[in-house]
Short mmCIF file of C-alpha atoms and ligand atoms in Angstrom, two decimals:
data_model
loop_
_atom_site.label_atom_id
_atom_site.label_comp_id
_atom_site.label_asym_id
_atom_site.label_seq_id
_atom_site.Cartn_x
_atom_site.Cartn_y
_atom_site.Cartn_z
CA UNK O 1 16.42 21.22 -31.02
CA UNK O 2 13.67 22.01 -28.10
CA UNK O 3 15.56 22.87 -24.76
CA UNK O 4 13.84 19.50 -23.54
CA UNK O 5 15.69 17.69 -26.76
CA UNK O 6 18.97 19.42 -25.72
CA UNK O 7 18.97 18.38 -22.05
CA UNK O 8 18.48 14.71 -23.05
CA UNK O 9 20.93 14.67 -25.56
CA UNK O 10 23.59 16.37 -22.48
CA UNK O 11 21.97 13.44 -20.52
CA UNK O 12 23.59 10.86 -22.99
CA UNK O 13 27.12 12.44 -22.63
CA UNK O 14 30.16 10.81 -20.78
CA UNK O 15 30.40 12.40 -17.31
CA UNK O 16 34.31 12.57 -17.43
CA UNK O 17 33.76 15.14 -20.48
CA UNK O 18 31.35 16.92 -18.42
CA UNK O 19 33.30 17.61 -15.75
CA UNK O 20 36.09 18.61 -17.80
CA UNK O 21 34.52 21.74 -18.64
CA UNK O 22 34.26 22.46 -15.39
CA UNK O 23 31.28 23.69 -15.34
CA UNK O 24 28.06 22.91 -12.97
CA UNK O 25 26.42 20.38 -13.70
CA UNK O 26 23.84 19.91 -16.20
CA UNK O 27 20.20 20.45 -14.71
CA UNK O 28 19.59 16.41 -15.54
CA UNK O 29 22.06 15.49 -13.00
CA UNK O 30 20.94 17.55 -9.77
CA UNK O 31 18.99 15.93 -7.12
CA UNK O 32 16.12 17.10 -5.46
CA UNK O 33 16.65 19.24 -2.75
CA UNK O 34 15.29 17.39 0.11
CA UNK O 35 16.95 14.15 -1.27
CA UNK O 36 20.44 16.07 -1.77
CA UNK O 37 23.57 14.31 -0.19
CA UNK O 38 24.64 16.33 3.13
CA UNK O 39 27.65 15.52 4.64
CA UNK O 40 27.43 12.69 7.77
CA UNK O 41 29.48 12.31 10.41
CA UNK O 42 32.08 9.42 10.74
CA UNK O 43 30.38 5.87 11.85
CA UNK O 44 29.94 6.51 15.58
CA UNK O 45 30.88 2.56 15.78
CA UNK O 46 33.94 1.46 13.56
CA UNK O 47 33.02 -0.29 10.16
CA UNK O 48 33.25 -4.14 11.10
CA UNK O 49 36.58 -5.30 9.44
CA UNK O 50 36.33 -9.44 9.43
CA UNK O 51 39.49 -11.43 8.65
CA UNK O 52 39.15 -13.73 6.32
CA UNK O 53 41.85 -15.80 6.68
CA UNK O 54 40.90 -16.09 10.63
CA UNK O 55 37.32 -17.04 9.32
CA UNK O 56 38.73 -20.16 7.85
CA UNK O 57 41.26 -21.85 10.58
CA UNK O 58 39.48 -23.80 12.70
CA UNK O 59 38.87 -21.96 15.11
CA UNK O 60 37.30 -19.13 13.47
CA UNK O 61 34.24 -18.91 15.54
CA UNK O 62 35.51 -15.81 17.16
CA UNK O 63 35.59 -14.18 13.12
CA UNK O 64 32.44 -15.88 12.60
CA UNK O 65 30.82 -14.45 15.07
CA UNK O 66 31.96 -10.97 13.90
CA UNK O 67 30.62 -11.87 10.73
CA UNK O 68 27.18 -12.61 11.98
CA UNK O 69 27.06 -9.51 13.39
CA UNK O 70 28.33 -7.18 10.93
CA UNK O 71 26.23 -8.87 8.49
CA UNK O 72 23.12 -8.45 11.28
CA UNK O 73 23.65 -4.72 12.11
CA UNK O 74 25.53 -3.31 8.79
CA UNK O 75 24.92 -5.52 5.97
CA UNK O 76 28.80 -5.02 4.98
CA UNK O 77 32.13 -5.19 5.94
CA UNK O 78 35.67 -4.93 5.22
CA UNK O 79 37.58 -8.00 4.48
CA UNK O 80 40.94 -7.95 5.35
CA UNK O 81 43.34 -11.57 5.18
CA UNK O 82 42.21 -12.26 1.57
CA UNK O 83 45.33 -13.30 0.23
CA UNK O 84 45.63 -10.88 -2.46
CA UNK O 85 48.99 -8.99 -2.76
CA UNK O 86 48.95 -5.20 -2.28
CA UNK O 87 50.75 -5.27 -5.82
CA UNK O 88 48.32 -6.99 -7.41
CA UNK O 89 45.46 -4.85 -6.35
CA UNK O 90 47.36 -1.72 -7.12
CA UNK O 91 47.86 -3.34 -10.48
CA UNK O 92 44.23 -3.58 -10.88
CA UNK O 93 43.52 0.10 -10.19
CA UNK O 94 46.71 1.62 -12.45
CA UNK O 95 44.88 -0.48 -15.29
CA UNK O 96 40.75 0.55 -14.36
CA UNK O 97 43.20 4.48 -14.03
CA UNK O 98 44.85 3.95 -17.19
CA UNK O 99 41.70 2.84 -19.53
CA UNK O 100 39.49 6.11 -17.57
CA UNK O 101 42.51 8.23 -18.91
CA UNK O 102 42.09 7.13 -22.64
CA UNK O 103 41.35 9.50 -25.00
CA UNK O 104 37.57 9.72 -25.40
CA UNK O 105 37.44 8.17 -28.91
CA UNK O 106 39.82 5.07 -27.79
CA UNK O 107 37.66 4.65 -25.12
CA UNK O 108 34.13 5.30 -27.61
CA UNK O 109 34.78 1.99 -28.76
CA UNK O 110 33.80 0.16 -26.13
CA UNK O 111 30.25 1.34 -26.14
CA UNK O 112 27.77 -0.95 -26.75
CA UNK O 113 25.70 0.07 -29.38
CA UNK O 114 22.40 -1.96 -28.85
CA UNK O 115 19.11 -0.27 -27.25
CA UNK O 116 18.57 -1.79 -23.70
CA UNK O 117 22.05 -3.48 -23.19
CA UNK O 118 24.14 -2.37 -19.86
CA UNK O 119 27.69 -3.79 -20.90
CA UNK O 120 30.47 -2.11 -22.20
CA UNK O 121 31.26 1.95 -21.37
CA UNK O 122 28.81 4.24 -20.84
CA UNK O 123 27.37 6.90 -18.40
CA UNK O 124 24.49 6.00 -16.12
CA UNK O 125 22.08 4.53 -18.72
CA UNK O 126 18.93 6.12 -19.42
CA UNK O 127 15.70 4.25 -18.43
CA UNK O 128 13.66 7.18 -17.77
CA UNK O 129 12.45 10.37 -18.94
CA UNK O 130 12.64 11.67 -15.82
CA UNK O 131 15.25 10.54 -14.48
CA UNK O 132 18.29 12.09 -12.18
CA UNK O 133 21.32 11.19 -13.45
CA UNK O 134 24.59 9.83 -11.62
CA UNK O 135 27.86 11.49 -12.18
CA UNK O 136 29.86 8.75 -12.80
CA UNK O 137 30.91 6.72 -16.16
CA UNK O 138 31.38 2.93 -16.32
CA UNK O 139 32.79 0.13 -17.97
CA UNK O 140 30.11 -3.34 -17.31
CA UNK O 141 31.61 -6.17 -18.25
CA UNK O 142 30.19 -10.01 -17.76
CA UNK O 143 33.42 -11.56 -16.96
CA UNK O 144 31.82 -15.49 -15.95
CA UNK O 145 30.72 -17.44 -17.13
CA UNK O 146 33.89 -17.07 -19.38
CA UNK O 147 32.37 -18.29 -22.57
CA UNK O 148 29.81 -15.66 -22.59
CA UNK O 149 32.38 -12.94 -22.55
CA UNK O 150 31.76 -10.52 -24.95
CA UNK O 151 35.35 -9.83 -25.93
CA UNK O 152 34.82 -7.01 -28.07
CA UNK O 153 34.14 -5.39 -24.99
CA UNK O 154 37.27 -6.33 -23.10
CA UNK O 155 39.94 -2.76 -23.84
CA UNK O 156 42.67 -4.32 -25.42
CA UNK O 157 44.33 -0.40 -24.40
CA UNK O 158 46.02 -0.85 -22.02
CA UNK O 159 47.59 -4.07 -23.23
CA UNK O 160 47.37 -6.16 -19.62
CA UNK O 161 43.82 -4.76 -19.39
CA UNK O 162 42.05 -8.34 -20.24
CA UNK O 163 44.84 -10.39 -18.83
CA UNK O 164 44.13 -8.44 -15.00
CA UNK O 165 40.56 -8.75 -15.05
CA UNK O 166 40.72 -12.21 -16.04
CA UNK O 167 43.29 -13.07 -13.57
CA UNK O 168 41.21 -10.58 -10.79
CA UNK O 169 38.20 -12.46 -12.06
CA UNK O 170 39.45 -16.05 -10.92
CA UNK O 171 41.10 -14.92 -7.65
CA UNK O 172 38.04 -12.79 -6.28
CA UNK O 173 36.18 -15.88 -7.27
CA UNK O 174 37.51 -17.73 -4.88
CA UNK O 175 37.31 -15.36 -2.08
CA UNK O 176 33.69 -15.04 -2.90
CA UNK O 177 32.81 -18.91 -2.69
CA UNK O 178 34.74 -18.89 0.79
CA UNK O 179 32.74 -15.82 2.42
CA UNK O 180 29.25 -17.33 1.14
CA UNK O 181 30.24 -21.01 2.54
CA UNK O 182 30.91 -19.36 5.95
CA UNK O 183 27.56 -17.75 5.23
CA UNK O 184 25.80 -20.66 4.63
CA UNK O 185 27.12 -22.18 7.91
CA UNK O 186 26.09 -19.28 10.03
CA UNK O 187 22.50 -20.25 8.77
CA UNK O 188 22.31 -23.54 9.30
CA UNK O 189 22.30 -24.38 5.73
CA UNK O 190 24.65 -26.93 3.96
CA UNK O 191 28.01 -25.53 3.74
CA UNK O 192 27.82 -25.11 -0.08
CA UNK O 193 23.89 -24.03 -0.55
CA UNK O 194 25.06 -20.73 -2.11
CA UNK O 195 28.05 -21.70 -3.68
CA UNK O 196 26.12 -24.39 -5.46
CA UNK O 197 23.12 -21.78 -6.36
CA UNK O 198 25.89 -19.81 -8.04
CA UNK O 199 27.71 -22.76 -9.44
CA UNK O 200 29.62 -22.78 -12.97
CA UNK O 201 26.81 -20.69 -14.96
CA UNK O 202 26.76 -17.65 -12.60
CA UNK O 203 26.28 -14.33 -13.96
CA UNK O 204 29.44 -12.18 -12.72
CA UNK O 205 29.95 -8.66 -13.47
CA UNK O 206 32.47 -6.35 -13.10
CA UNK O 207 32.00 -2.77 -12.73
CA UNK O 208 34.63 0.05 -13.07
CA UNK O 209 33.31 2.71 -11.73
CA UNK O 210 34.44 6.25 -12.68
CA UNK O 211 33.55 8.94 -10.67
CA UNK O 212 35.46 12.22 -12.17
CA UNK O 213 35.60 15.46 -10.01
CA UNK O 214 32.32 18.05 -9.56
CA UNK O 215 32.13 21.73 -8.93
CA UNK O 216 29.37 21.02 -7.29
CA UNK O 217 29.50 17.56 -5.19
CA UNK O 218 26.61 19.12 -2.70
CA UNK O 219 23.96 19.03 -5.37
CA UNK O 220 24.51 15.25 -7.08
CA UNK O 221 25.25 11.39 -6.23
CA UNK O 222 27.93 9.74 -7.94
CA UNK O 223 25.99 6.66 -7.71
CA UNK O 224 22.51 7.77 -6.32
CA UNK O 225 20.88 5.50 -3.17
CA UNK O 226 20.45 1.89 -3.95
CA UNK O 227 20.00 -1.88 -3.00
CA UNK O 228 22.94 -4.25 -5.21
CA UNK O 229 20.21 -6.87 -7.08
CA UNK O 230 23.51 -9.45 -6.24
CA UNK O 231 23.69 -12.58 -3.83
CA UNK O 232 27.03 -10.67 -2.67
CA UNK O 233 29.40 -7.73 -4.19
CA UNK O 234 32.79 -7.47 -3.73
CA UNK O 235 33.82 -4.05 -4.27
CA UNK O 236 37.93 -3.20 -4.31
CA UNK O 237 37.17 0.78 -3.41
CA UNK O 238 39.83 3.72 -4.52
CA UNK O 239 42.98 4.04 -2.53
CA UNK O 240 42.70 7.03 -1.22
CA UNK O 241 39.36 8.97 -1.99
CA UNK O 242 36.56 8.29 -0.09
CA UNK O 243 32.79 8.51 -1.18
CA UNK O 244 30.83 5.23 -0.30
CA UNK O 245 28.23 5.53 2.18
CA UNK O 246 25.52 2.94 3.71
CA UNK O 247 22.23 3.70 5.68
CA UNK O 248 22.34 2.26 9.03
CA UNK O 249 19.91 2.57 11.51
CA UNK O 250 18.03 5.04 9.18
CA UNK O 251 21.33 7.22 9.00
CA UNK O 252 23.74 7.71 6.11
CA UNK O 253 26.93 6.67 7.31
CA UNK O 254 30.49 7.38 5.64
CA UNK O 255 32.83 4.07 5.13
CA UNK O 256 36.32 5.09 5.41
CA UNK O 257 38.97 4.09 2.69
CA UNK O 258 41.13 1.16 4.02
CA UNK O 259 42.97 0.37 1.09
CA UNK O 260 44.19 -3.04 1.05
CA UNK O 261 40.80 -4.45 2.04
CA UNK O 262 36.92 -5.22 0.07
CA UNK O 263 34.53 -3.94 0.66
CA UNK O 264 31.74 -6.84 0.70
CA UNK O 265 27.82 -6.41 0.73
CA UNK O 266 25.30 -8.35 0.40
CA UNK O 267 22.43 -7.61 -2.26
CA UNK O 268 18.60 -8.35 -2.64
CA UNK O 269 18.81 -11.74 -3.64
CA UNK O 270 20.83 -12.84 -0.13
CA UNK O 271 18.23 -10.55 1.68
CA UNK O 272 15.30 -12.99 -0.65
CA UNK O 273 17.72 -16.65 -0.28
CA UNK O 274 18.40 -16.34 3.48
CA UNK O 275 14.92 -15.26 3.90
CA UNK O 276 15.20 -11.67 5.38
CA UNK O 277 18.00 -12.47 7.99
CA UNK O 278 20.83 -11.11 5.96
CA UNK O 279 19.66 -7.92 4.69
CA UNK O 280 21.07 -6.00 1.70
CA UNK O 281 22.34 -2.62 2.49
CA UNK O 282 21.11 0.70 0.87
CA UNK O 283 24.11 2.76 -0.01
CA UNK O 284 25.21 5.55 -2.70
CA UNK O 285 28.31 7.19 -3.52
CA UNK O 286 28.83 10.94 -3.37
CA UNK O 287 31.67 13.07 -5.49
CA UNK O 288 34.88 15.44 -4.57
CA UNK O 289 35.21 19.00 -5.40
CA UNK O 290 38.92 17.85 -6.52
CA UNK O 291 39.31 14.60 -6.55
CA UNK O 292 38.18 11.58 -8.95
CA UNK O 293 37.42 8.37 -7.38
CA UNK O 294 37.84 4.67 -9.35
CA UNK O 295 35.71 1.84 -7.33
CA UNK O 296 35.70 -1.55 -9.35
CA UNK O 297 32.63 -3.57 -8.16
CA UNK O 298 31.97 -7.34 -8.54
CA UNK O 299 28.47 -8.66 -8.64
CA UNK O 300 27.72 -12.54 -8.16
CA UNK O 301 24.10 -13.42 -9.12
CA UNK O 302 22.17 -16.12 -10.22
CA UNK O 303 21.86 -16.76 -13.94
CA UNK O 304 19.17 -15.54 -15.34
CA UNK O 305 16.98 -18.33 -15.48
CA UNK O 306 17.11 -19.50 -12.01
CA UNK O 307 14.52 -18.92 -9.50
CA UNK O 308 15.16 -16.64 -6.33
CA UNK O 309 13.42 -17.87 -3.41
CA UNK O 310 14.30 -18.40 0.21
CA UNK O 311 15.70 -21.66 1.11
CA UNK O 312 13.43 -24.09 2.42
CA UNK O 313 15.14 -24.95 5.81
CA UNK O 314 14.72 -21.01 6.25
CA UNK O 315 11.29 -21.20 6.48
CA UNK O 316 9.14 -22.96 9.30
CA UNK O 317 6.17 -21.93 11.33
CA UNK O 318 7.83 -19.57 13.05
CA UNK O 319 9.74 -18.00 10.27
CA UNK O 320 7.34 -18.01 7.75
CA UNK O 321 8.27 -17.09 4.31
CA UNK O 322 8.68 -13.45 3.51
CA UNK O 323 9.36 -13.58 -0.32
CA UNK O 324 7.86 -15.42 -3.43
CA UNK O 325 9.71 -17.38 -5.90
CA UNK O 326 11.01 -15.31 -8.79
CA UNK O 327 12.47 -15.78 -11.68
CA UNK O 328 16.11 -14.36 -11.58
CA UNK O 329 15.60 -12.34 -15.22
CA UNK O 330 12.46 -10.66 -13.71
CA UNK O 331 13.58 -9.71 -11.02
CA UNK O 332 16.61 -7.77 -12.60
CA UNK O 333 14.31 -6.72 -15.08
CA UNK O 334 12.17 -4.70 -12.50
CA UNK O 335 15.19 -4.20 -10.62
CA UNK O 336 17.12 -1.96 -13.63
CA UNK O 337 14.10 0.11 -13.73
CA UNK O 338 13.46 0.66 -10.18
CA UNK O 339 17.27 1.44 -9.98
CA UNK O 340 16.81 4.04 -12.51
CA UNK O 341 14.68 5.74 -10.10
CA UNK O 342 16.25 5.43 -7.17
CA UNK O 343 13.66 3.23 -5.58
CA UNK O 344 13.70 -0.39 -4.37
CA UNK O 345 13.02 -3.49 -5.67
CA UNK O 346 12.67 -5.98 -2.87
CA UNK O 347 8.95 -5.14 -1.35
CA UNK O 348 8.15 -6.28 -5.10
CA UNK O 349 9.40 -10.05 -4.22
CA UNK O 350 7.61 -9.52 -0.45
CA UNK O 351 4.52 -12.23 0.10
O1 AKG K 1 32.03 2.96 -5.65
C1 AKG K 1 31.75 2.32 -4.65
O2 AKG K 1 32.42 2.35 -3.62
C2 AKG K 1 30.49 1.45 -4.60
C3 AKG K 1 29.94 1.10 -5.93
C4 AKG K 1 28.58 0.48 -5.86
O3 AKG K 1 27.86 0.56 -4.91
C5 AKG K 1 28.08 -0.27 -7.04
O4 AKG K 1 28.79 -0.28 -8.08
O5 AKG K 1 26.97 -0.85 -6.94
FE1 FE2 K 2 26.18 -0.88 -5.05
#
């Protein structure tokens, strides 16, 4: 095997049994040094937290209006008032915890074996030669619309593993429909524009993310700087570790861990629907010297063979329209590969 042959084949390995060598990581995995993740100060302003219950009574405006804004100035917030019991969500991490804990070859089985498919477990897939890896495993899984499950995919180990997602699956759902109606009423647009857009043939995916410990968290990304290619994500972040941060203002910022709320953003295809007003926040996800981090990610997007394009009461002559109509599939299709990169996908969809 060439050394070239070698590093590829280290390139295809499962992070977690990296790391457990403890050794540095593998040369495939370490960034650039000017693009290298330094260490940024706490948000100077507070992460806007938006209560989503409050959002809903009738006189929300007050939420609303912190909504607007936090969607304006950060593209995220944390949603607290969801309606989700602390037990349940702690339920949902000891089962993501229990399947990362597996014994490789339980967990082997859940790979998906076909060339150019992202579900099931794997490391960062490889699109590139080139490419920098992430150091952080997942576990992709389409969980709507439910008859396009690909069970075989679902960990039957541990045994409540399918029954939680499902069960997270329909209750997120429903927080997810509320935040974009409120959306679609801070723009004007019919209270259910998005919600019908998404409708009952949505593509939703859920993401475990895995991000083990590294001897050397200065030198990689867990998840390296990127755009969601989403309408919105809903991401229920670790307990206790930290590790997400956004670019605001043209600064990397750190979000703190507040463990009984989501984290929402907004993705690409709300920046391309609402016509540039809501934009969708760049972010990445660094590693700990000792500590592993579990993140479990929802993504709501269209299916595939919509078209993306902003909505028409969006545009006027003095908003004119900043993105083309795209087919949903080609736009993820560029997306993936851009993502591989680390670059952007959106100027692609720009007029
Ligand atoms: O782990 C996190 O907190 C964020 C994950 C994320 O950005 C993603 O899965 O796209
Ligand atoms: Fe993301």
């Amino acid at each position: 095997m060439t050394e070239e042959e070698k590093e590829r084949e280290v390139g295809r390995k499962l992070v977690q049994a990296l790391a457990e060598t403890g050794q540095e990581p593998p040369i495939r995995y370490i960034q650039r040094a000017e693009d290298r993740p330094i260490d940024p100060p706490p948000p100077s302003s507070p992460v806007p937290v938006v209560d989503l219950h409050r959002l809903l009574q009738a006189d929300g405006q007050d939420e609303a209006a912190k909504l607007r804004s936090a969607l304006q100035s950060w593209g995220l917030f944390q949603a607290i008032g969801h309606e989700m019991s602390v037990s349940f969500l702690d339920e949902v991490r000891n089962t993501a915890r229990e399947f990362f804990q597996l014994p490789m070859e339980v967990k082997q089985k859940y790979k998906y074996l076909t060339e150019g498919k992202l579900e099931g477990y794997e490391s960062d897939p490889v699109a590139n030669e080139d490419q920098i890896l992430d150091w952080s495993d997942r576990l992709y899984l389409l969980v709507q619309p439910e008859n396009e499950r690909n069970l075989d995919l679902w960990p039957e180990n541990p045994h409540s593993f399918r029954e939680i997602l499902h069960e997270y699956t329909m209750k997120l759902r429903k927080v997810a429909d509320k935040i974009l109606m409120v959306m679609a009423k801070l723009l004007d647009l019919n209270e259910e524009y998005f919600t019908q857009q998404l409708g009952g043939t949505a593509a939703v995916y859920a993401r475990f993310n895995y991000y083990p410990c590294c001897s050397r968290p200065d030198l990689v990304f867990g998840l390296k700087p990127h755009s969601d290619g989403s309408m919105i994500t809903i991401v229920l972040p670790d307990k206790d570790v930290e590790g997400l941060q956004v670019l605001k203002d043209g600064e990397w910022v750190r979000i703190p861990t507040n463990p009984h709320s989501f984290l929402v953003n907004f993705g690409d295809e709300m920046e391309i629907m609402s016509n540039g007003i809501f934009k969708s926040p760049v972010h990445r996800v660094v590693t700990n010297l000792e500590k592993e981090r579990i993140s479990l990610a929802m993504f709501y997007a269209l299916e595939p063979e919509k078209e993306l394009e902003p909505a028409d009461r969006l545009v006027d002559e003095m908003h004119p329209r900043l993105y083309r109509k795209v087919k949903m599939k080609d736009y993820l299709e560029v997306f993936f590969r851009n993502f591989s990169q680390g670059k952007r996908t959106i100027d692609w969809a720009k007029i």
